[in-house]
Amino acid sequence: MSVGIAVRKVTQLGHPYLRRPVRRLKPEEVRSADVQRLVREMAVTMDEYDGVGLAGNQAGEDLAVFVMGLPKGTKRHPDGIQLTVVFNPEIRPIGDEWEEDWEGCLSVPDLRGMVRRRKKVELTGLGPDGKAFKRVYEGFPARVVQHETDHLNGLVYLDRMDGLKTLCYLGEMGRGG
Ligand code: NI
């Protein structure tokens, strides 16, 4: 790791940044040294906390950017997710299929809840080089993309749950009746 790249403190639910839409960046701003440093710190922070994604406002910056990534071979998603940085993300649903699955969030520690998400989405925005980014995601990666883009619009996964009855502490999951 480069000298001086810091792990960031992840903002927790209640921090005002998590409930406000964030500021979009121009391509030249994306390429600035400060913003390039920020995304490196976000990637390091995501790893440190074993997250799959991290949004700018979770890293204490009021900026429209998220990182996502997951090593191959995990139980959750064996294919892994390539480390990806997207600025000014926008989502377009593809098809009309939905999937329900457990979600958690580094800003809402220790909890999990069932959330219905679009199965397939197209993600557009700017890449870390400031150029146009466009990619289609399906299944678990599509879920991550929707979760992180929600963050940048001031939403957390709790807002997407159909009620709070499935909300549970991670340590109590799988206990059965
Ligand atoms: Ni989150």
mmCIF file with all atom_site columns, C-alpha atoms and ligand atoms in Angstrom, residues 53 58 104-107 147-148 151, ligand 1:
data_model
loop_
_atom_site.group_PDB
_atom_site.id
_atom_site.type_symbol
_atom_site.label_atom_id
_atom_site.label_alt_id
_atom_site.label_comp_id
_atom_site.label_asym_id
_atom_site.label_entity_id
_atom_site.label_seq_id
_atom_site.pdbx_PDB_ins_code
_atom_site.Cartn_x
_atom_site.Cartn_y
_atom_site.Cartn_z
_atom_site.occupancy
_atom_site.B_iso_or_equiv
_atom_site.pdbx_formal_charge
_atom_site.auth_seq_id
_atom_site.auth_comp_id
_atom_site.auth_asym_id
_atom_site.auth_atom_id
_atom_site.pdbx_PDB_model_num
ATOM   1  C  CA . GLY A 1 53  ? -19.112 -1.908 -1.309 1.00 0.00 ? 53  GLY A CA 1
ATOM   2  C  CA . GLN A 1 58  ? -19.903 6.348  4.210  1.00 0.00 ? 58  GLN A CA 1
ATOM   3  C  CA . GLY A 1 104 ? -26.217 -5.666 5.655  1.00 0.00 ? 104 GLY A CA 1
ATOM   4  C  CA . CYS A 1 105 ? -24.404 -2.336 5.725  1.00 0.00 ? 105 CYS A CA 1
ATOM   5  C  CA . LEU A 1 106 ? -21.189 -1.068 7.331  1.00 0.00 ? 106 LEU A CA 1
ATOM   6  C  CA . SER A 1 107 ? -23.137 2.022  8.454  1.00 0.00 ? 107 SER A CA 1
ATOM   7  C  CA . HIS A 1 147 ? -27.390 -0.658 -2.412 1.00 0.00 ? 147 HIS A CA 1
ATOM   8  C  CA . GLU A 1 148 ? -24.428 1.684  -3.015 1.00 0.00 ? 148 GLU A CA 1
ATOM   9  C  CA . HIS A 1 151 ? -26.503 5.476  -0.308 1.00 0.00 ? 151 HIS A CA 1
HETATM 10 NI NI . NI  B 2 .   ? -24.356 0.180  2.952  1.00 0.00 ? 1   NI  B NI 1
#
